[in-house]
Amino acid sequence: MSNTSHAHSHDLEEGLALTPKFDAAGLVTVVTTDVANGDVLMVAHMNEEALRNTIETGDAWYYSRSRKALWRKGESSGKTQRVVEMRMDCDQDAIWIKVEQVGGAACHTGRRSCFYRAITKGEAGAAKVSFIDADKVFDPASVYKS
Amino acid sequence: MSNTSHAHSHDLEEGLALTPKFDAAGLVTVVTTDVANGDVLMVAHMNEEALRNTIETGDAWYYSRSRKALWRKGESSGKTQRVVEMRMDCDQDAIWIKVEQVGGAACHTGRRSCFYRAITKGEAGAAKVSFIDADKVFDPASVYKS
């Protein structure tokens, strides 16, 4: 956060203790970028166990809010993420990991990144959405068997 | 999200309508990166009004959860953010903006990025935290008058 008008904790911001501020659901937000080009691949969440597993193994683990389950990225698709660098933010409620994306695609839609649509200002100030970097690296139907 | 084992909405993922999935508090998560080098500057939130203002004005607006207020980034510090590109993710609950960071610092601690601490694996697998890119661009005490 870049918040200015409330009290900040000096220890939280300037300390070298890992004291994540998990939310009411026990999660912190995670931003995952591609170490090859800096692009944001996905935004997801980690609970305490996912964070610990990620630090210990060097593979990206998340917590799926919809499935309510710990999840090693790529465990079903094979498209794992190798963590090259991990950082935390000033108030310790967000994590940034730079990863090597195995298989070249992070998104379940088959695309490299989950961010494959741009928002621009259209007619009369209304929002306009268009595809950008939206080529599919793989066919989801052939990767995810149900 | 890169979630695989639940139903996905085709319209939400493949459509060109901007239909953000605001959470219970009316917010979406925003990742802000520096267009100059791709670094993640901050993770914050937008409500509907902040999103609309950002699209319309080209400046980054957020919603502060702690202050419970709409907030134009830099309105007190002068360190505004000019949006160069804006994207949304597959399930439309996260936004990625690439910005030109005016004044060279996004973090209220005076640093360029809020992510100025690295997490690594220390002794016996425990987490180790260390400063990285942690030089202060400005002195917060001289910028934020209370």
mmCIF file of C-alpha atoms in Angstrom:
data_model
loop_
_atom_site.group_PDB
_atom_site.id
_atom_site.type_symbol
_atom_site.label_atom_id
_atom_site.label_comp_id
_atom_site.label_asym_id
_atom_site.label_seq_id
_atom_site.Cartn_x
_atom_site.Cartn_y
_atom_site.Cartn_z
ATOM 1 C CA MET A 1 0.000 0.000 0.000
ATOM 2 C CA SER A 2 1.116 3.538 -0.526
ATOM 3 C CA ASN A 3 -1.111 4.998 2.042
ATOM 4 C CA THR A 4 -0.103 8.183 3.746
ATOM 5 C CA SER A 5 -2.476 9.447 6.395
ATOM 6 C CA HIS A 6 -2.606 6.678 8.974
ATOM 7 C CA ALA A 7 -0.137 5.309 11.431
ATOM 8 C CA HIS A 8 2.444 2.947 10.022
ATOM 9 C CA SER A 9 4.370 0.365 11.959
ATOM 10 C CA HIS A 10 8.090 0.972 11.875
ATOM 11 C CA ASP A 11 8.893 -2.660 12.647
ATOM 12 C CA LEU A 12 6.564 -3.918 9.923
ATOM 13 C CA GLU A 13 8.084 -1.620 7.321
ATOM 14 C CA GLU A 14 11.731 -1.420 8.313
ATOM 15 C CA GLY A 15 12.211 -4.744 10.046
ATOM 16 C CA LEU A 16 13.800 -7.918 8.758
ATOM 17 C CA ALA A 17 11.261 -10.281 10.297
ATOM 18 C CA LEU A 18 8.833 -12.069 8.007
ATOM 19 C CA THR A 19 5.483 -11.232 9.635
ATOM 20 C CA PRO A 20 2.908 -11.435 6.821
ATOM 21 C CA LYS A 21 -0.396 -9.704 7.409
ATOM 22 C CA PHE A 22 -2.777 -12.443 6.350
ATOM 23 C CA ASP A 23 -6.316 -11.211 5.713
ATOM 24 C CA ALA A 24 -9.485 -12.518 7.405
ATOM 25 C CA ALA A 25 -9.339 -15.567 5.131
ATOM 26 C CA GLY A 26 -5.699 -16.195 6.037
ATOM 27 C CA LEU A 27 -4.331 -15.033 2.690
ATOM 28 C CA VAL A 28 -1.837 -12.594 1.231
ATOM 29 C CA THR A 29 -1.977 -11.352 -2.362
ATOM 30 C CA VAL A 30 0.731 -12.601 -4.713
ATOM 31 C CA VAL A 31 1.867 -10.988 -7.951
ATOM 32 C CA THR A 32 3.754 -13.315 -10.243
ATOM 33 C CA THR A 33 5.952 -11.854 -12.972
ATOM 34 C CA ASP A 34 7.903 -13.525 -15.742
ATOM 35 C CA VAL A 35 11.619 -13.155 -15.028
ATOM 36 C CA ALA A 36 12.264 -13.253 -18.789
ATOM 37 C CA ASN A 37 10.482 -9.996 -19.609
ATOM 38 C CA GLY A 38 8.913 -8.555 -16.436
ATOM 39 C CA ASP A 39 5.328 -9.124 -17.573
ATOM 40 C CA VAL A 40 2.727 -9.835 -14.923
ATOM 41 C CA LEU A 41 1.644 -13.448 -15.432
ATOM 42 C CA MET A 42 -1.041 -13.713 -12.751
ATOM 43 C CA VAL A 43 -2.367 -12.431 -9.454
ATOM 44 C CA ALA A 44 -3.227 -15.064 -6.875
ATOM 45 C CA HIS A 45 -3.075 -15.763 -3.152
ATOM 46 C CA MET A 46 -0.964 -17.683 -0.660
ATOM 47 C CA ASN A 47 -1.911 -18.909 2.771
ATOM 48 C CA GLU A 48 0.763 -19.580 5.381
ATOM 49 C CA GLU A 49 1.390 -23.106 4.120
ATOM 50 C CA ALA A 50 1.659 -22.039 0.472
ATOM 51 C CA LEU A 51 4.130 -19.331 1.463
ATOM 52 C CA ARG A 52 6.220 -21.767 3.480
ATOM 53 C CA ASN A 53 6.156 -24.389 0.726
ATOM 54 C CA THR A 54 7.205 -21.794 -1.836
ATOM 55 C CA ILE A 55 10.148 -20.641 0.271
ATOM 56 C CA GLU A 56 11.235 -24.198 1.078
ATOM 57 C CA THR A 57 10.868 -25.790 -2.360
ATOM 58 C CA GLY A 58 11.488 -22.892 -4.760
ATOM 59 C CA ASP A 59 8.339 -23.827 -6.688
ATOM 60 C CA ALA A 60 5.315 -21.527 -6.606
ATOM 61 C CA TRP A 61 2.482 -22.727 -4.363
ATOM 62 C CA TYR A 62 -0.793 -20.875 -4.002
ATOM 63 C CA TYR A 63 -4.093 -21.182 -2.185
ATOM 64 C CA SER A 64 -7.129 -21.416 -4.433
ATOM 65 C CA ARG A 65 -10.025 -19.427 -3.028
ATOM 66 C CA SER A 66 -12.560 -21.116 -5.316
ATOM 67 C CA ARG A 67 -11.360 -24.659 -4.654
ATOM 68 C CA LYS A 68 -10.425 -23.872 -1.037
ATOM 69 C CA ALA A 69 -7.255 -25.857 -1.448
ATOM 70 C CA LEU A 70 -3.505 -25.563 -1.324
ATOM 71 C CA TRP A 71 -2.202 -25.806 -4.857
ATOM 72 C CA ARG A 72 1.216 -26.284 -6.406
ATOM 73 C CA LYS A 73 1.113 -24.299 -9.635
ATOM 74 C CA GLY A 74 1.278 -26.698 -12.575
ATOM 75 C CA GLU A 75 0.429 -29.814 -10.585
ATOM 76 C CA SER A 76 -2.257 -30.744 -13.129
ATOM 77 C CA SER A 77 -0.969 -28.981 -16.262
ATOM 78 C CA GLY A 78 2.765 -29.532 -15.787
ATOM 79 C CA LYS A 79 3.253 -25.784 -16.193
ATOM 80 C CA THR A 80 5.089 -25.207 -12.944
ATOM 81 C CA GLN A 81 6.772 -22.002 -11.840
ATOM 82 C CA ARG A 82 10.363 -21.870 -10.595
ATOM 83 C CA VAL A 83 10.860 -18.949 -8.231
ATOM 84 C CA VAL A 84 13.912 -16.828 -9.058
ATOM 85 C CA GLU A 85 13.251 -13.984 -6.635
ATOM 86 C CA MET A 86 10.703 -13.318 -3.912
ATOM 87 C CA ARG A 87 9.927 -9.984 -2.307
ATOM 88 C CA MET A 88 7.405 -8.604 0.173
ATOM 89 C CA ASP A 89 5.896 -5.154 0.308
ATOM 90 C CA CYS A 90 6.084 -2.410 2.909
ATOM 91 C CA ASP A 91 3.087 -3.469 4.967
ATOM 92 C CA GLN A 92 3.630 -7.197 4.380
ATOM 93 C CA ASP A 93 0.269 -8.031 2.863
ATOM 94 C CA ALA A 94 1.542 -8.629 -0.659
ATOM 95 C CA ILE A 95 4.255 -10.828 -2.152
ATOM 96 C CA TRP A 96 5.991 -10.433 -5.517
ATOM 97 C CA ILE A 97 7.608 -13.471 -7.089
ATOM 98 C CA LYS A 98 9.645 -13.494 -10.282
ATOM 99 C CA VAL A 99 9.423 -16.903 -11.897
ATOM 100 C CA GLU A 100 10.613 -19.033 -14.758
ATOM 101 C CA GLN A 101 7.322 -20.200 -16.250
ATOM 102 C CA VAL A 102 7.684 -23.823 -17.364
ATOM 103 C CA GLY A 103 5.747 -24.536 -20.558
ATOM 104 C CA GLY A 104 5.487 -20.848 -21.369
ATOM 105 C CA ALA A 105 1.954 -20.311 -20.099
ATOM 106 C CA ALA A 106 0.600 -19.340 -16.683
ATOM 107 C CA CYS A 107 -3.083 -18.868 -17.491
ATOM 108 C CA HIS A 108 -5.633 -21.680 -17.422
ATOM 109 C CA THR A 109 -7.051 -20.255 -20.686
ATOM 110 C CA GLY A 110 -3.849 -21.398 -22.399
ATOM 111 C CA ARG A 111 -2.240 -17.989 -22.604
ATOM 112 C CA ARG A 112 1.165 -16.916 -21.389
ATOM 113 C CA SER A 113 -0.325 -14.365 -18.994
ATOM 114 C CA CYS A 114 -3.777 -13.953 -17.443
ATOM 115 C CA PHE A 115 -3.611 -10.304 -18.555
ATOM 116 C CA TYR A 116 -4.474 -10.688 -22.236
ATOM 117 C CA ARG A 117 -6.987 -7.856 -22.524
ATOM 118 C CA ALA A 118 -6.265 -4.134 -22.577
ATOM 119 C CA ILE A 119 -8.595 -1.464 -21.255
ATOM 120 C CA THR A 120 -8.528 1.845 -23.074
ATOM 121 C CA LYS A 121 -10.682 4.936 -23.190
ATOM 122 C CA GLY A 122 -13.255 4.593 -25.950
ATOM 123 C CA GLU A 123 -16.018 6.812 -27.246
ATOM 124 C CA ALA A 124 -17.165 9.546 -24.873
ATOM 125 C CA GLY A 125 -14.802 8.351 -22.148
ATOM 126 C CA ALA A 126 -16.363 4.876 -21.907
ATOM 127 C CA ALA A 127 -14.028 1.914 -21.400
ATOM 128 C CA LYS A 128 -13.014 -0.150 -24.411
ATOM 129 C CA VAL A 129 -11.611 -3.682 -24.083
ATOM 130 C CA SER A 130 -9.412 -5.350 -26.694
ATOM 131 C CA PHE A 131 -7.251 -8.451 -26.874
ATOM 132 C CA ILE A 132 -3.498 -8.006 -26.505
ATOM 133 C CA ASP A 133 -0.858 -10.764 -26.392
ATOM 134 C CA ALA A 134 -3.817 -13.155 -26.436
ATOM 135 C CA ASP A 135 -2.418 -16.015 -28.518
ATOM 136 C CA LYS A 136 -2.907 -19.372 -26.865
ATOM 137 C CA VAL A 137 0.236 -21.342 -26.050
ATOM 138 C CA PHE A 138 -1.750 -24.504 -25.366
ATOM 139 C CA ASP A 139 -5.275 -25.835 -25.755
ATOM 140 C CA PRO A 140 -6.879 -25.989 -22.301
ATOM 141 C CA ALA A 141 -9.223 -28.806 -23.340
ATOM 142 C CA SER A 142 -6.283 -31.070 -24.110
ATOM 143 C CA VAL A 143 -4.367 -30.205 -20.948
ATOM 144 C CA TYR A 144 -7.050 -30.255 -18.280
ATOM 145 C CA LYS A 145 -8.857 -33.580 -18.189
ATOM 146 C CA SER A 146 -11.793 -33.621 -15.875
ATOM 147 C CA MET B 1 -6.516 -16.691 -11.205
ATOM 148 C CA SER B 2 -5.044 -19.749 -12.789
ATOM 149 C CA ASN B 3 -7.510 -22.088 -11.338
ATOM 150 C CA THR B 4 -8.372 -25.257 -13.155
ATOM 151 C CA SER B 5 -10.953 -27.444 -11.535
ATOM 152 C CA HIS B 6 -14.068 -25.304 -11.359
ATOM 153 C CA ALA B 7 -16.417 -23.904 -13.933
ATOM 154 C CA HIS B 8 -15.208 -20.838 -15.786
ATOM 155 C CA SER B 9 -17.367 -18.289 -17.512
ATOM 156 C CA HIS B 10 -16.662 -18.092 -21.214
ATOM 157 C CA ASP B 11 -18.069 -14.569 -21.465
ATOM 158 C CA LEU B 12 -16.015 -13.353 -18.523
ATOM 159 C CA GLU B 13 -12.799 -14.787 -19.943
ATOM 160 C CA GLU B 14 -13.226 -14.388 -23.697
ATOM 161 C CA GLY B 15 -15.543 -11.397 -23.880
ATOM 162 C CA LEU B 16 -14.744 -7.783 -24.614
ATOM 163 C CA ALA B 17 -17.083 -6.340 -21.999
ATOM 164 C CA LEU B 18 -15.574 -4.711 -18.930
ATOM 165 C CA THR B 19 -17.411 -6.505 -16.114
ATOM 166 C CA PRO B 20 -15.091 -6.345 -13.109
ATOM 167 C CA LYS B 21 -15.727 -8.817 -10.320
ATOM 168 C CA PHE B 22 -15.583 -6.488 -7.339
ATOM 169 C CA ASP B 23 -15.190 -8.307 -4.022
ATOM 170 C CA ALA B 24 -17.510 -8.023 -1.015
ATOM 171 C CA ALA B 25 -15.934 -4.659 -0.207
ATOM 172 C CA GLY B 26 -16.457 -3.451 -3.789
ATOM 173 C CA LEU B 27 -12.794 -3.662 -4.735
ATOM 174 C CA VAL B 28 -10.526 -5.216 -7.337
ATOM 175 C CA THR B 29 -6.805 -5.779 -6.808
ATOM 176 C CA VAL B 30 -4.431 -3.595 -8.791
ATOM 177 C CA VAL B 31 -0.804 -4.324 -9.623
ATOM 178 C CA THR B 32 1.178 -1.272 -10.650
ATOM 179 C CA THR B 33 4.418 -1.734 -12.563
ATOM 180 C CA ASP B 34 7.018 0.784 -13.689
ATOM 181 C CA VAL B 35 6.894 1.076 -17.474
ATOM 182 C CA ALA B 36 10.592 1.998 -17.453
ATOM 183 C CA ASN B 37 11.826 -1.361 -16.145
ATOM 184 C CA GLY B 38 8.859 -3.643 -15.435
ATOM 185 C CA ASP B 39 9.359 -3.660 -11.674
ATOM 186 C CA VAL B 40 6.311 -4.005 -9.477
ATOM 187 C CA LEU B 41 5.894 -0.664 -7.692
ATOM 188 C CA MET B 42 2.883 -1.443 -5.501
ATOM 189 C CA VAL B 43 -0.217 -3.566 -5.006
ATOM 190 C CA ALA B 44 -3.391 -1.668 -4.148
ATOM 191 C CA HIS B 45 -7.133 -1.630 -4.808
ATOM 192 C CA MET B 46 -9.653 0.208 -6.929
ATOM 193 C CA ASN B 47 -13.371 0.565 -6.396
ATOM 194 C CA GLU B 48 -15.679 1.292 -9.317
ATOM 195 C CA GLU B 49 -15.124 5.036 -9.077
ATOM 196 C CA ALA B 50 -11.333 4.744 -8.895
ATOM 197 C CA LEU B 51 -11.396 2.468 -11.941
ATOM 198 C CA ARG B 52 -13.574 4.896 -13.876
ATOM 199 C CA ASN B 53 -11.468 7.902 -12.877
ATOM 200 C CA THR B 54 -8.294 6.083 -13.916
ATOM 201 C CA ILE B 55 -9.712 5.215 -17.335
ATOM 202 C CA GLU B 56 -11.074 8.707 -17.884
ATOM 203 C CA THR B 57 -8.142 10.774 -16.656
ATOM 204 C CA GLY B 58 -5.123 8.577 -17.364
ATOM 205 C CA ASP B 59 -3.880 9.147 -13.816
ATOM 206 C CA ALA B 60 -3.875 6.276 -11.310
ATOM 207 C CA TRP B 61 -6.676 6.447 -8.737
ATOM 208 C CA TYR B 62 -7.076 3.908 -5.953
ATOM 209 C CA TYR B 63 -9.321 3.177 -3.013
ATOM 210 C CA SER B 64 -7.608 3.157 0.350
ATOM 211 C CA ARG B 65 -8.922 0.374 2.556
ATOM 212 C CA SER B 66 -7.398 1.872 5.705
ATOM 213 C CA ARG B 67 -8.624 5.412 5.059
ATOM 214 C CA LYS B 68 -11.844 4.211 3.393
ATOM 215 C CA ALA B 69 -11.447 6.869 0.742
ATOM 216 C CA LEU B 70 -10.989 7.354 -2.952
ATOM 217 C CA TRP B 71 -7.458 8.507 -3.566
ATOM 218 C CA ARG B 72 -5.598 9.962 -6.517
ATOM 219 C CA LYS B 73 -2.076 8.619 -6.215
ATOM 220 C CA GLY B 74 0.285 11.477 -5.439
ATOM 221 C CA GLU B 75 -2.381 13.938 -4.387
ATOM 222 C CA SER B 76 -0.504 14.708 -1.183
ATOM 223 C CA SER B 77 3.066 13.859 -2.222
ATOM 224 C CA GLY B 78 2.993 15.112 -5.824
ATOM 225 C CA LYS B 79 4.241 11.663 -6.901
ATOM 226 C CA THR B 80 1.462 10.919 -9.345
ATOM 227 C CA GLN B 81 1.302 7.986 -11.745
ATOM 228 C CA ARG B 82 0.599 8.407 -15.446
ATOM 229 C CA VAL B 83 -1.006 5.254 -16.861
ATOM 230 C CA VAL B 84 0.633 4.023 -20.061
ATOM 231 C CA GLU B 85 -1.205 0.710 -20.351
ATOM 232 C CA MET B 86 -4.040 -0.950 -18.463
ATOM 233 C CA ARG B 87 -4.992 -4.630 -18.598
ATOM 234 C CA MET B 88 -7.446 -6.905 -16.818
ATOM 235 C CA ASP B 89 -7.039 -10.562 -16.001
ATOM 236 C CA CYS B 90 -8.975 -13.638 -17.129
ATOM 237 C CA ASP B 91 -11.592 -13.612 -14.390
ATOM 238 C CA GLN B 92 -11.712 -9.817 -14.150
ATOM 239 C CA ASP B 93 -10.874 -9.461 -10.483
ATOM 240 C CA ALA B 94 -7.416 -7.975 -10.998
ATOM 241 C CA ILE B 95 -6.077 -5.014 -12.971
ATOM 242 C CA TRP B 96 -2.504 -4.424 -14.134
ATOM 243 C CA ILE B 97 -1.389 -0.889 -14.887
ATOM 244 C CA LYS B 98 1.963 0.137 -16.321
ATOM 245 C CA VAL B 99 2.782 3.663 -15.198
ATOM 246 C CA GLU B 100 5.262 6.465 -15.479
ATOM 247 C CA GLN B 101 6.019 7.171 -11.833
ATOM 248 C CA VAL B 102 6.385 10.915 -11.350
ATOM 249 C CA GLY B 103 9.064 11.773 -8.790
ATOM 250 C CA GLY B 104 10.607 8.329 -9.037
ATOM 251 C CA ALA B 105 9.004 6.831 -5.947
ATOM 252 C CA ALA B 106 5.721 4.998 -5.396
ATOM 253 C CA CYS B 107 6.108 3.917 -1.781
ATOM 254 C CA HIS B 108 5.115 6.059 1.183
ATOM 255 C CA THR B 109 8.382 4.992 2.865
ATOM 256 C CA GLY B 110 10.218 7.082 0.262
ATOM 257 C CA ARG B 111 11.366 4.181 -1.862
ATOM 258 C CA ARG B 112 10.848 3.647 -5.574
ATOM 259 C CA SER B 113 8.864 0.435 -5.010
ATOM 260 C CA CYS B 114 7.002 -0.965 -2.014
ATOM 261 C CA PHE B 115 8.869 -4.234 -2.641
ATOM 262 C CA TYR B 116 12.248 -3.367 -1.105
ATOM 263 C CA ARG B 117 12.789 -6.580 0.872
ATOM 264 C CA ALA B 118 13.719 -9.988 -0.477
ATOM 265 C CA ILE B 119 12.680 -13.284 1.070
ATOM 266 C CA THR B 120 15.149 -16.130 0.724
ATOM 267 C CA LYS B 121 15.631 -19.527 2.266
ATOM 268 C CA GLY B 122 17.898 -19.248 5.286
ATOM 269 C CA GLU B 123 19.237 -21.723 7.807
ATOM 270 C CA ALA B 124 17.334 -25.014 8.036
ATOM 271 C CA GLY B 125 14.788 -23.857 5.482
ATOM 272 C CA ALA B 126 13.607 -20.892 7.552
ATOM 273 C CA ALA B 127 12.809 -17.657 5.747
ATOM 274 C CA LYS B 128 15.436 -14.923 5.647
ATOM 275 C CA VAL B 129 14.546 -11.291 4.871
ATOM 276 C CA SER B 130 17.027 -8.750 3.508
ATOM 277 C CA PHE B 131 16.849 -5.278 1.998
ATOM 278 C CA ILE B 132 17.074 -4.984 -1.788
ATOM 279 C CA ASP B 133 16.732 -1.793 -3.864
ATOM 280 C CA ALA B 134 15.875 -0.140 -0.566
ATOM 281 C CA ASP B 135 17.477 3.300 -1.041
ATOM 282 C CA LYS B 136 15.116 6.123 -0.237
ATOM 283 C CA VAL B 137 14.324 8.541 -3.060
ATOM 284 C CA PHE B 138 12.731 11.032 -0.683
ATOM 285 C CA ASP B 139 12.346 11.637 3.046
ATOM 286 C CA PRO B 140 8.754 10.816 4.008
ATOM 287 C CA ALA B 141 8.853 13.208 6.981
ATOM 288 C CA SER B 142 9.507 16.151 4.683
ATOM 289 C CA VAL B 143 6.868 15.152 2.117
ATOM 290 C CA TYR B 144 3.917 14.150 4.262
ATOM 291 C CA LYS B 145 2.939 16.904 6.652
ATOM 292 C CA SER B 146 0.308 15.883 9.143
#
